[in-house]
CSV table of C-alpha atoms and ligand atoms in Angstrom, one decimal:
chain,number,residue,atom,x,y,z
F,437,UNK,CA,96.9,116.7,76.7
F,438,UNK,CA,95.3,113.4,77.9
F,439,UNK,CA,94.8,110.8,75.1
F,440,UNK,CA,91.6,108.4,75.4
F,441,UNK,CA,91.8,105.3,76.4
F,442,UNK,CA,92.0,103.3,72.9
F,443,UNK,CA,94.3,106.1,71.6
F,444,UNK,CA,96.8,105.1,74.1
F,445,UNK,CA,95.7,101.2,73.4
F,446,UNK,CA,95.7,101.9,70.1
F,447,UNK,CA,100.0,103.5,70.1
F,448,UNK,CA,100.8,100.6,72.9
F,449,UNK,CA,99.4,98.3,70.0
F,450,UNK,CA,102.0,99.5,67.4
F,451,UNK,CA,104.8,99.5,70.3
F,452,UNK,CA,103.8,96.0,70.7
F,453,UNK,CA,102.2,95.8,73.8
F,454,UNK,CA,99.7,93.4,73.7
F,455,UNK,CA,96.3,94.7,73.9
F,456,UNK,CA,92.8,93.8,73.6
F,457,UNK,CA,91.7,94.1,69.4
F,458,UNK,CA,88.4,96.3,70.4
F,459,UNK,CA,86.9,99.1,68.6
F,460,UNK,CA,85.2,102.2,69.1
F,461,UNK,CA,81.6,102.6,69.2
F,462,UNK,CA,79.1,106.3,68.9
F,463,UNK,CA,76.2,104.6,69.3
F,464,UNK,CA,74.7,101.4,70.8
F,465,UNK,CA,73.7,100.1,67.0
F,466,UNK,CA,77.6,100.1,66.1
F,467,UNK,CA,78.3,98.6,69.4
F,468,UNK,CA,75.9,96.0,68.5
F,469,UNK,CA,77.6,95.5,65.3
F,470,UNK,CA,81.5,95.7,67.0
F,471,UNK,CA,80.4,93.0,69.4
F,472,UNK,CA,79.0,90.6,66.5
F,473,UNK,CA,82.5,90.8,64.8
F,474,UNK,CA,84.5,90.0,67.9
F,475,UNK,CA,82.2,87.1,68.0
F,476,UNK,CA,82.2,86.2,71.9
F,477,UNK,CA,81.8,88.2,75.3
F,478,UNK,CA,82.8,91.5,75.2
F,479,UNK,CA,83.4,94.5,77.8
F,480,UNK,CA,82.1,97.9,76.8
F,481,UNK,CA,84.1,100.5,78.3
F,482,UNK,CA,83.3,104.5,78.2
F,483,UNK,CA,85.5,106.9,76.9
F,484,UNK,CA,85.9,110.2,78.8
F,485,UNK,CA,89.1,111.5,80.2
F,486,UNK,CA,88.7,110.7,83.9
F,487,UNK,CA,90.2,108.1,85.5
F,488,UNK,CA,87.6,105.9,88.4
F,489,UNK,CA,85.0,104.9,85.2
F,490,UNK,CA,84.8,101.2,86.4
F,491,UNK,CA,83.6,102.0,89.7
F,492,UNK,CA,81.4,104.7,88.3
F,493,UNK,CA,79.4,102.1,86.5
F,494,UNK,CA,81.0,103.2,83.2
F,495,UNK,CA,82.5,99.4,82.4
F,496,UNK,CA,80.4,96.8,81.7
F,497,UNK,CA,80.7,92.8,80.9
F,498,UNK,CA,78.1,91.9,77.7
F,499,UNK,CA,77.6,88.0,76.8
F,500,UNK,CA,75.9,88.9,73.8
F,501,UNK,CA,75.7,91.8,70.8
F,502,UNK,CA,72.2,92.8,72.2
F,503,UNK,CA,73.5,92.6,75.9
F,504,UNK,CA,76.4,95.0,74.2
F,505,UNK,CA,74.1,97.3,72.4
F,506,UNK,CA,71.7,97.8,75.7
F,507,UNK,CA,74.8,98.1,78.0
F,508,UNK,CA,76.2,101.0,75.3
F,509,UNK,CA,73.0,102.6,75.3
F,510,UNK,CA,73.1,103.1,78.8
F,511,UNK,CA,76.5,103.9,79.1
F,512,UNK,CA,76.8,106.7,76.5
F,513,UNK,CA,73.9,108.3,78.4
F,514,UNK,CA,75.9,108.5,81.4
F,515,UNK,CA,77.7,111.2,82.8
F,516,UNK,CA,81.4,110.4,84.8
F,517,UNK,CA,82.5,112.8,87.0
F,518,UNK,CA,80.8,115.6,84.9
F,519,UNK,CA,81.8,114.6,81.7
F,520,UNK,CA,78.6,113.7,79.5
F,521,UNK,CA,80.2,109.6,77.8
F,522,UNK,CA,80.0,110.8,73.7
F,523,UNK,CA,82.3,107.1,72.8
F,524,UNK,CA,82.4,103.6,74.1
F,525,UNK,CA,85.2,101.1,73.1
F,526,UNK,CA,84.0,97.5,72.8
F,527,UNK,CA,86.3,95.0,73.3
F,528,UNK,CA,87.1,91.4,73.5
F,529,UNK,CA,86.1,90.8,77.5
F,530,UNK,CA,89.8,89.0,79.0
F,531,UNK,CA,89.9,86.5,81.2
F,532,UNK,CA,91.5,87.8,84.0
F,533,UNK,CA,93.5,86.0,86.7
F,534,UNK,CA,95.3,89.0,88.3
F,535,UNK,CA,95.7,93.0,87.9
F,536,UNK,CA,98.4,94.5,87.7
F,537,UNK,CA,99.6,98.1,87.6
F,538,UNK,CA,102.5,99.4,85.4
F,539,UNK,CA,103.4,103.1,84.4
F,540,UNK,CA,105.9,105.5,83.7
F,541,UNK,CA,106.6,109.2,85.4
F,542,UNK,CA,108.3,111.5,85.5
F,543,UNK,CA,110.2,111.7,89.1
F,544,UNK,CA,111.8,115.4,88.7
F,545,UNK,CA,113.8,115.3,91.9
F,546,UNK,CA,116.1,112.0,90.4
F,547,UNK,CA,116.2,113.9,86.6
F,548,UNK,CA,114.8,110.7,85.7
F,549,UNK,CA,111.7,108.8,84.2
F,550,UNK,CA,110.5,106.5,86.5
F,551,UNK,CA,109.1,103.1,86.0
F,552,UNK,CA,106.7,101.6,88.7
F,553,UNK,CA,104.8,98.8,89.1
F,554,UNK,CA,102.6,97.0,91.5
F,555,UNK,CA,100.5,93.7,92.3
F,556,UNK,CA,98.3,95.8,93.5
F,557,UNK,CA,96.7,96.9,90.4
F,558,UNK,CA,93.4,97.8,88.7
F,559,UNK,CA,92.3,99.7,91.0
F,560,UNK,CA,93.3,103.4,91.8
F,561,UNK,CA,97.3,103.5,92.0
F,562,UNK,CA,97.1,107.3,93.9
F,563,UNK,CA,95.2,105.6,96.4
F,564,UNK,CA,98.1,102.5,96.8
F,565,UNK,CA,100.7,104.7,97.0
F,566,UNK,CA,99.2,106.6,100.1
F,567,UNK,CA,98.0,104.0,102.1
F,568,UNK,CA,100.6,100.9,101.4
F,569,UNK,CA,103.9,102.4,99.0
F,570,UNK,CA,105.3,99.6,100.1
F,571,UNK,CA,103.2,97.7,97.6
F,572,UNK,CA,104.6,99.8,94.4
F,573,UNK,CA,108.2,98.6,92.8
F,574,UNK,CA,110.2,101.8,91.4
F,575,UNK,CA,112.9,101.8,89.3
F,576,UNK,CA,114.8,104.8,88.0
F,577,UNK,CA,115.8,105.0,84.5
F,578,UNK,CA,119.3,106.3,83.2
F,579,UNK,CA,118.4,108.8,80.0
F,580,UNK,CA,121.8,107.2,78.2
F,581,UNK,CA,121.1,103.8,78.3
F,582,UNK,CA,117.4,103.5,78.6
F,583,UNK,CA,115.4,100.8,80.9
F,584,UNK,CA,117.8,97.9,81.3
F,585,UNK,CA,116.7,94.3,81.6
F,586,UNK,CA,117.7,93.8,84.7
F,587,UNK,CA,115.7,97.1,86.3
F,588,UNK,CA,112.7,95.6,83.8
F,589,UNK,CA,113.2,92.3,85.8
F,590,UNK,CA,114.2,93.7,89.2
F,591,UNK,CA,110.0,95.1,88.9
F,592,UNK,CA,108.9,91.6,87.9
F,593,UNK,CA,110.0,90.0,90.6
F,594,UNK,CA,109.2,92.9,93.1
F,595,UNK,CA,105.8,92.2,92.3
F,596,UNK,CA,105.8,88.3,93.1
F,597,UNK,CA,106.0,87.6,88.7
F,598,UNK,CA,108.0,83.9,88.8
F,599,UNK,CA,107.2,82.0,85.5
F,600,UNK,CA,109.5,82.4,83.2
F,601,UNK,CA,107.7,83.2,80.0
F,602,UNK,CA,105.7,86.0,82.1
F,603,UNK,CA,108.6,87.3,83.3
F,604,UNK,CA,110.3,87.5,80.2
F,605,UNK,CA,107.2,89.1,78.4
F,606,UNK,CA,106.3,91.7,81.3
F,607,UNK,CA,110.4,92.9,80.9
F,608,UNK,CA,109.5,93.2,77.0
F,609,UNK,CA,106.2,95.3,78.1
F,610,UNK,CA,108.4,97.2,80.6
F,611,UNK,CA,110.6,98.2,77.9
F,612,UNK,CA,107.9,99.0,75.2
F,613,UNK,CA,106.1,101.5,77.7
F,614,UNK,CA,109.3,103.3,78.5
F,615,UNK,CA,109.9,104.2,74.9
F,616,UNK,CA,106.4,105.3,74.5
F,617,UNK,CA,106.9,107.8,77.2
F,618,UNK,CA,109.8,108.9,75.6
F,619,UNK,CA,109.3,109.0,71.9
F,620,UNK,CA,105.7,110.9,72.8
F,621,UNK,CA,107.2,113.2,74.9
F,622,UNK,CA,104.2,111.7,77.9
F,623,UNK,CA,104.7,113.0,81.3
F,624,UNK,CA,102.4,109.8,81.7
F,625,UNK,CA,101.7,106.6,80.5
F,626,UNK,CA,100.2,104.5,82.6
F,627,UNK,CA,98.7,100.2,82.2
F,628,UNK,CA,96.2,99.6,85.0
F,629,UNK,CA,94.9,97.0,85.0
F,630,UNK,CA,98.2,94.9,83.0
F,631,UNK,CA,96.0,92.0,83.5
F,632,UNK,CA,97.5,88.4,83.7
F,633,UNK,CA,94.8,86.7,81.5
F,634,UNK,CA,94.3,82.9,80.5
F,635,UNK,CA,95.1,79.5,81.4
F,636,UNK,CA,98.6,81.1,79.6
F,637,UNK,CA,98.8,83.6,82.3
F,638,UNK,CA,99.7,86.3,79.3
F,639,UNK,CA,100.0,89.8,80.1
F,640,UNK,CA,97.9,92.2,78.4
F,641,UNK,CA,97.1,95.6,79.0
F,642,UNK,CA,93.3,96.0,79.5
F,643,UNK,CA,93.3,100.0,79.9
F,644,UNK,CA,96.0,102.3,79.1
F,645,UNK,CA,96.4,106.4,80.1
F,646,UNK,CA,98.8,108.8,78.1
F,647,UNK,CA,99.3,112.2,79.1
F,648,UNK,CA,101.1,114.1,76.8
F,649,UNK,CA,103.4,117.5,77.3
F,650,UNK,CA,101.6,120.0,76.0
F,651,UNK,CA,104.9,122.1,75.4
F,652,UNK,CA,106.2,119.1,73.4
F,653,UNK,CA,103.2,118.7,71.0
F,654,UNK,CA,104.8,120.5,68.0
F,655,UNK,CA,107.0,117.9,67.3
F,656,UNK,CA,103.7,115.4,67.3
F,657,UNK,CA,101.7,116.5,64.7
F,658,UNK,CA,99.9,112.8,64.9
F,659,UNK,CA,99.3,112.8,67.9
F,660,UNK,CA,98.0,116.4,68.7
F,661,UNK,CA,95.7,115.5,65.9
F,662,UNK,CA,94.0,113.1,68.7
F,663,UNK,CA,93.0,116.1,70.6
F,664,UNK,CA,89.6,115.5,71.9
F,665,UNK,CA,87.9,118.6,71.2
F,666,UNK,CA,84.6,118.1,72.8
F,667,UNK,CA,85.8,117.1,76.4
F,668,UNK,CA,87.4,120.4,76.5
F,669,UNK,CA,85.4,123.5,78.6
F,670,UNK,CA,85.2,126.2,76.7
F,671,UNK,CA,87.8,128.3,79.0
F,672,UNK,CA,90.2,125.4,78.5
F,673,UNK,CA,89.8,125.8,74.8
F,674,UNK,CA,89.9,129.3,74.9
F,675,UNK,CA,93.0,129.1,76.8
F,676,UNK,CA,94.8,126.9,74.5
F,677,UNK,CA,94.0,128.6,71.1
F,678,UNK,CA,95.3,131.9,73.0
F,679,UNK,CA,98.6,130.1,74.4
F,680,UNK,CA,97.3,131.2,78.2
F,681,UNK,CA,98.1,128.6,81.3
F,682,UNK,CA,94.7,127.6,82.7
F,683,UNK,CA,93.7,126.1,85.9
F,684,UNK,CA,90.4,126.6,87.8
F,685,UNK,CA,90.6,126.4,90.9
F,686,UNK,CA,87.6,126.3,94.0
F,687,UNK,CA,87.8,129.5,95.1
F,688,UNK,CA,86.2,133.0,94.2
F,689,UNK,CA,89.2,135.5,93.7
F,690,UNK,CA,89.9,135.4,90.1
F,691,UNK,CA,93.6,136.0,89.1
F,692,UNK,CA,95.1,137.2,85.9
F,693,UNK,CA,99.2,136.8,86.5
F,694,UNK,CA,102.3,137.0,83.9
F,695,UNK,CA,104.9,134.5,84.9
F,696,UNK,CA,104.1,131.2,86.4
F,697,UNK,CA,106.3,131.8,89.3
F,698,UNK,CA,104.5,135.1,90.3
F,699,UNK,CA,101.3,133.5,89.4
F,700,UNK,CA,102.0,130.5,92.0
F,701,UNK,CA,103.2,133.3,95.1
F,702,UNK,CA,100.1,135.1,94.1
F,703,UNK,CA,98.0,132.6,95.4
F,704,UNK,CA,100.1,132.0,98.3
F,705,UNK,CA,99.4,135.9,99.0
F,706,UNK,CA,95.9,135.7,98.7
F,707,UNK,CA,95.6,132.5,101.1
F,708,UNK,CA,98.2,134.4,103.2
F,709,UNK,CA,95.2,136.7,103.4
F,710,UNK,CA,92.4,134.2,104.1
F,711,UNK,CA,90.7,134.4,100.6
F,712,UNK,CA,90.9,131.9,98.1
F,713,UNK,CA,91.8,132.1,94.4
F,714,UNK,CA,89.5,130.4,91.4
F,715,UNK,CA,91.8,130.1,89.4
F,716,UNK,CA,95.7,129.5,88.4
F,717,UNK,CA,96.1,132.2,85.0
F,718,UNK,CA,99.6,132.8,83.4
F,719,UNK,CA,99.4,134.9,80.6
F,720,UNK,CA,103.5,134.5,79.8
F,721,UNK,CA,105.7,136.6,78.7
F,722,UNK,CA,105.2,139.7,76.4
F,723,UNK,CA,101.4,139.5,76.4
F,724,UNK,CA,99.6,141.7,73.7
F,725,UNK,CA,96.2,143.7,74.6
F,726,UNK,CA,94.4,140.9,72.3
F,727,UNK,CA,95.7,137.9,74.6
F,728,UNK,CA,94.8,139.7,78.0
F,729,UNK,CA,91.5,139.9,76.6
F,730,UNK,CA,90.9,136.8,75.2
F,731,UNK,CA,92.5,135.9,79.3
F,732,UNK,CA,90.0,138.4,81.2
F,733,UNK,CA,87.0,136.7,79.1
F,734,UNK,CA,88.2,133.3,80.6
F,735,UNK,CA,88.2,134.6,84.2
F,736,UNK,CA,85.1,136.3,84.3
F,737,UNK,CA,83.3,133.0,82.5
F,738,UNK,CA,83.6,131.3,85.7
F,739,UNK,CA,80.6,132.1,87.6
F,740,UNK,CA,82.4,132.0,91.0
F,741,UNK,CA,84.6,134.7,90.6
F,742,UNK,CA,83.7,137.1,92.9
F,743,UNK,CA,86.7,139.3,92.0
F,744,UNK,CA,89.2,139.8,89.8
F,745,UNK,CA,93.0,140.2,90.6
F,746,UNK,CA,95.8,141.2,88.3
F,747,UNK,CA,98.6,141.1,89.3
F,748,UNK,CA,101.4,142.0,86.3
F,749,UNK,CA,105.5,143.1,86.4
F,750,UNK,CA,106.6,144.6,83.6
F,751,UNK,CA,109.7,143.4,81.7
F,752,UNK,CA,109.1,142.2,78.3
F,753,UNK,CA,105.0,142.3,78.9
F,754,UNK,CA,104.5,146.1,79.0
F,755,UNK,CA,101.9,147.4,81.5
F,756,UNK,CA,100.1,150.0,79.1
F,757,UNK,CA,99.7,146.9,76.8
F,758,UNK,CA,97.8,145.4,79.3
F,759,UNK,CA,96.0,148.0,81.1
F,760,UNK,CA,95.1,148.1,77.2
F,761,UNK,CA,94.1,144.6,76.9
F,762,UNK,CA,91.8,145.2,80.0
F,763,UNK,CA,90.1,148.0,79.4
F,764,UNK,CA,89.0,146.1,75.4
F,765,UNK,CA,88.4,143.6,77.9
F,766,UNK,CA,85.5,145.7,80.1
F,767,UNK,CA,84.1,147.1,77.2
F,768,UNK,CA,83.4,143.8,75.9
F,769,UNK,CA,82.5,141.5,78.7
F,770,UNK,CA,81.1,144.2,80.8
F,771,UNK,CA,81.6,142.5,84.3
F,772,UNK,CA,79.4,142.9,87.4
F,773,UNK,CA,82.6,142.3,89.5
F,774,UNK,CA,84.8,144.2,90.9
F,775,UNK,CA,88.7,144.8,90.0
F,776,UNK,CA,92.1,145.4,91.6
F,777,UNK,CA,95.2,145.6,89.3
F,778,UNK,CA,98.6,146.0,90.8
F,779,UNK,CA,100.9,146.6,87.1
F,780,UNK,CA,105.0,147.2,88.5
F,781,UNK,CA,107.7,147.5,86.0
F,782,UNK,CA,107.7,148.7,82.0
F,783,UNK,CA,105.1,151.5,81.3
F,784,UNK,CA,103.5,151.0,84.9
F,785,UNK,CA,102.6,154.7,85.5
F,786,UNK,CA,101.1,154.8,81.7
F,787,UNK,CA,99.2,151.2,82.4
F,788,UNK,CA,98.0,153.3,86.1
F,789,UNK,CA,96.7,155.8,84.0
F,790,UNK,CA,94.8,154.0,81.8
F,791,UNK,CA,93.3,152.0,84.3
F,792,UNK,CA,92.4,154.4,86.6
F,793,UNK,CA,90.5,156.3,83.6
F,794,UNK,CA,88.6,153.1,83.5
F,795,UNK,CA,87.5,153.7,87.1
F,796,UNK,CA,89.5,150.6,88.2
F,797,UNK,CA,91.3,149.8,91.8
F,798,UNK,CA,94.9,149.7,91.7
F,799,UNK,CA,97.6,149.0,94.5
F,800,UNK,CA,101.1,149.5,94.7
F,801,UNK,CA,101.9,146.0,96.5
F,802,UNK,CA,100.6,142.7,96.1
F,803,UNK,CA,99.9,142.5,99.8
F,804,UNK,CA,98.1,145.7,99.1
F,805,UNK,CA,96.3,144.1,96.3
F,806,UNK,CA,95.6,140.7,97.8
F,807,UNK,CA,94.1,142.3,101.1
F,808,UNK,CA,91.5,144.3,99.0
F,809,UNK,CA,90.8,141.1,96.8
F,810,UNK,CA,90.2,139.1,99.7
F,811,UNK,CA,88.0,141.8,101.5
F,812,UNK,CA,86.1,142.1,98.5
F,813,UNK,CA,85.2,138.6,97.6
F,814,UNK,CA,83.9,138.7,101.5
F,815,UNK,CA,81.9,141.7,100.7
Q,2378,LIG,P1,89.0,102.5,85.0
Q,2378,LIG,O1,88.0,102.2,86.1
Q,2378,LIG,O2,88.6,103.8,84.4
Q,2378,LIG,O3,90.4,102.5,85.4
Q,2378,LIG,O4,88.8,101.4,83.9
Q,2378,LIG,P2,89.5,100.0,83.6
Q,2378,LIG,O5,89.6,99.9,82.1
Q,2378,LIG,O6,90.7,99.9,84.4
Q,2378,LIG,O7,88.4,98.9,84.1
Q,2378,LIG,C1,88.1,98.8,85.4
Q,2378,LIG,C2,88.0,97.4,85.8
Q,2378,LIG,O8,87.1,96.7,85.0
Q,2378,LIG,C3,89.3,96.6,85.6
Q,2378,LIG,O9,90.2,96.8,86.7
Q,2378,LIG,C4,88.8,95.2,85.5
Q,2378,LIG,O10,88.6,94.6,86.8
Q,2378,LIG,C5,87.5,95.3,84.8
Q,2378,LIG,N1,87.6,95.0,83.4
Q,2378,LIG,C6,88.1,95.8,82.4
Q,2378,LIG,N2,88.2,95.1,81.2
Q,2378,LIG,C7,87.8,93.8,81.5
Q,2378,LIG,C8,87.6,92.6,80.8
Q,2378,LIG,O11,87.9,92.5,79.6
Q,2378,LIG,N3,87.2,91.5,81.4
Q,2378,LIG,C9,86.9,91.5,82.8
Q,2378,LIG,N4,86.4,90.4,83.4
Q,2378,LIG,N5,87.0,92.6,83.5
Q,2378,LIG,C10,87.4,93.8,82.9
Q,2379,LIG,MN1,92.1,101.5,84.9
């Protein structure tokens, strides 16, 4: 789950990370009134969950509260990357001297958060670290004892910080970042730009980016309560409130798959073959007729699904539950596509009976099944 960008300003705040004292705006009026307040030039920023929004013309500088109020009425009629702007934050514009970029990962190969940093920041990190890593600063952070100082300071220096009182602050912001990725259970959390601002050269973190672990959320009943509702799609939500994994892909070849393992070699299988799936779709473990529904519904929303592949082994999940769930399914949705299920395992010959009653394709392979998917997708 990704948090906005003044949720994540908003926790760095109570970590104390200094951040800009802005607030959030629905329409261009309150931006009008936001910008009296702060009482000075102000930046107005939009809200949706995609990374890029400067460059799409999505943050603006305003001298004044009706400069703020026109540049919010144009900005929350914008659309970045798809995503129609429904919030704008408005906050005190910084004086900025340098950007920065500071953020905390995950680096699964080390068992380790990792902390990197760069002088190279404010603009898009992804883009740094793949044409000049040499310009990012990692450091690798022991679970027992937590980010020391001198791994805090080793970054500040790797990225050419020499006054004192900035170096000492940025190790303090170092610190505070880690323990938000930690305490939140992130997978990100991410200050770009950390913007060295004033004649004080202070550090402050101009826009911030949390990404949350979805499987961790129950023990964050604050913070799941941020959930963004409205910049979900449909499927996504659908997929959430039904406890499916959910990933649309480009392609055409729709997947429905138990097990995130056999869901990924699925794909594989079906690019082995020359098609291309639309989508990534675990249902888990033990799926009941209701949840393969609810899955099937998500699938066949997508309109370029050309057809559908299930692809299911049986342990705990039983295949006449599903073959179940698939045929409710049809009935409902009704689907103008076709379908090829390959069910191995618990209750297979039952599920095979049930679905070929339902007029459906079924193989005994996957290669089977992903070499009709593909040739049907090309039909
Ligand atoms: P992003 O494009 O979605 O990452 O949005 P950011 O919040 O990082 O803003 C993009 C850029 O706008 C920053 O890198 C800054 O250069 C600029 N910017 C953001 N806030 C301010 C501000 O308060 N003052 C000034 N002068 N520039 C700002
Ligand atoms: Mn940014």
């Amino acid at each position: 789950m990704k948090l906005h960008e003044y949720q994540s300003k908003r926790l760095f705040d109570t970590y104390g990370i200094p951040v800009p004292q802005g607030e959030v705006a629905e329409t261009p009026e309150q931006a009008r009134e936001i910008a009296a307040r702060i009482g000075g030039p102000v930046v107005v920023k939009a809200q949706v969950l995609v990374g890029g929004r400067g460059k799409a013309g999505g943050v603006k500088l305003a001298k004044t509260p009706d400069e703020a109020e026109q540049r919010a009425k144009e900005i929350l009629g914008m659309e970045i990357k798809g995503l129609p702007v429904k919030k704008v934050l408005v906050d005190p514009a910084a004086d900025i001297r340098e950007e920065l970029y500071l953020g905390a990962v995950l680096d699964r190969a080390a068992r380790r958060v990792a902390l990197m940093a760069s002088a190279a920041g404010g603009v898009d990190i992804e883009e740094v670290a793949a044409t000049t890593p040499e310009k990012i600063v990692t450091v690798r952070v022991d679970p027992l004892v937590g980010l020391a100082d001198y791994q805090a300071r080793e970054l500040a220096y790797g990225i050419g910080l020499r006054e004192r009182a900035t170096v000492r602050q940025f190790v303090g912001i170092a610190r505070a970042l880690y323990r938000v990725f930690v305490e939140t259970d992130a997978s990100l959390a991410e200050i770009n730009p950390l913007a060295v601002v004033g004649s004080e050269h202070q550090l402050m973190a101009l826009d911030g980016k949390i990404v949350l672990d979805d499987n961790a959320l129950f023990r964050h009943s604050d913070l799941a309560e941020m959930r963004d509702e409205s910049e979900e799609t449909e499927a996504e939500r659908e997929a959430r409130l039904n406890g499916l994994s959910y990933v649309e892909l480009e392609g055409n070849i729709g997947c429905m798959v138990n097990g995130a393992g056999l869901a990924m070699a699925t794909m594989d299988v079906i690019k082995f073959f020359g098609g291309e799936p639309a989508n990534f779709l675990d249902i888990g473990g033990g799926a009941r007729a209701e949840k393969v529904a609810a899955a099937m519904r998500i699938i066949l929303r997508d309109p370029n699904v050309r057809v559908v592949l299930i692809n299911i082994f049986g342990g705990i999940t039983r295949g006449d539950e599903v073959a179940r769930g698939i045929v409710q399914a049809l009935e409902e949705v009704k689907p103008s596509v076709p379908f090829v299920a390959r069910i191995v395992g618990t209750n297979a010959e039952q599920a095979r009976e049930i679905l070929q009653a339902a007029d459906m394709m079924t193989a005994t392979t996957l290669a089977e099944a992903a070499q009709k998917a593909v040739e049907l997708a090309r039909a």
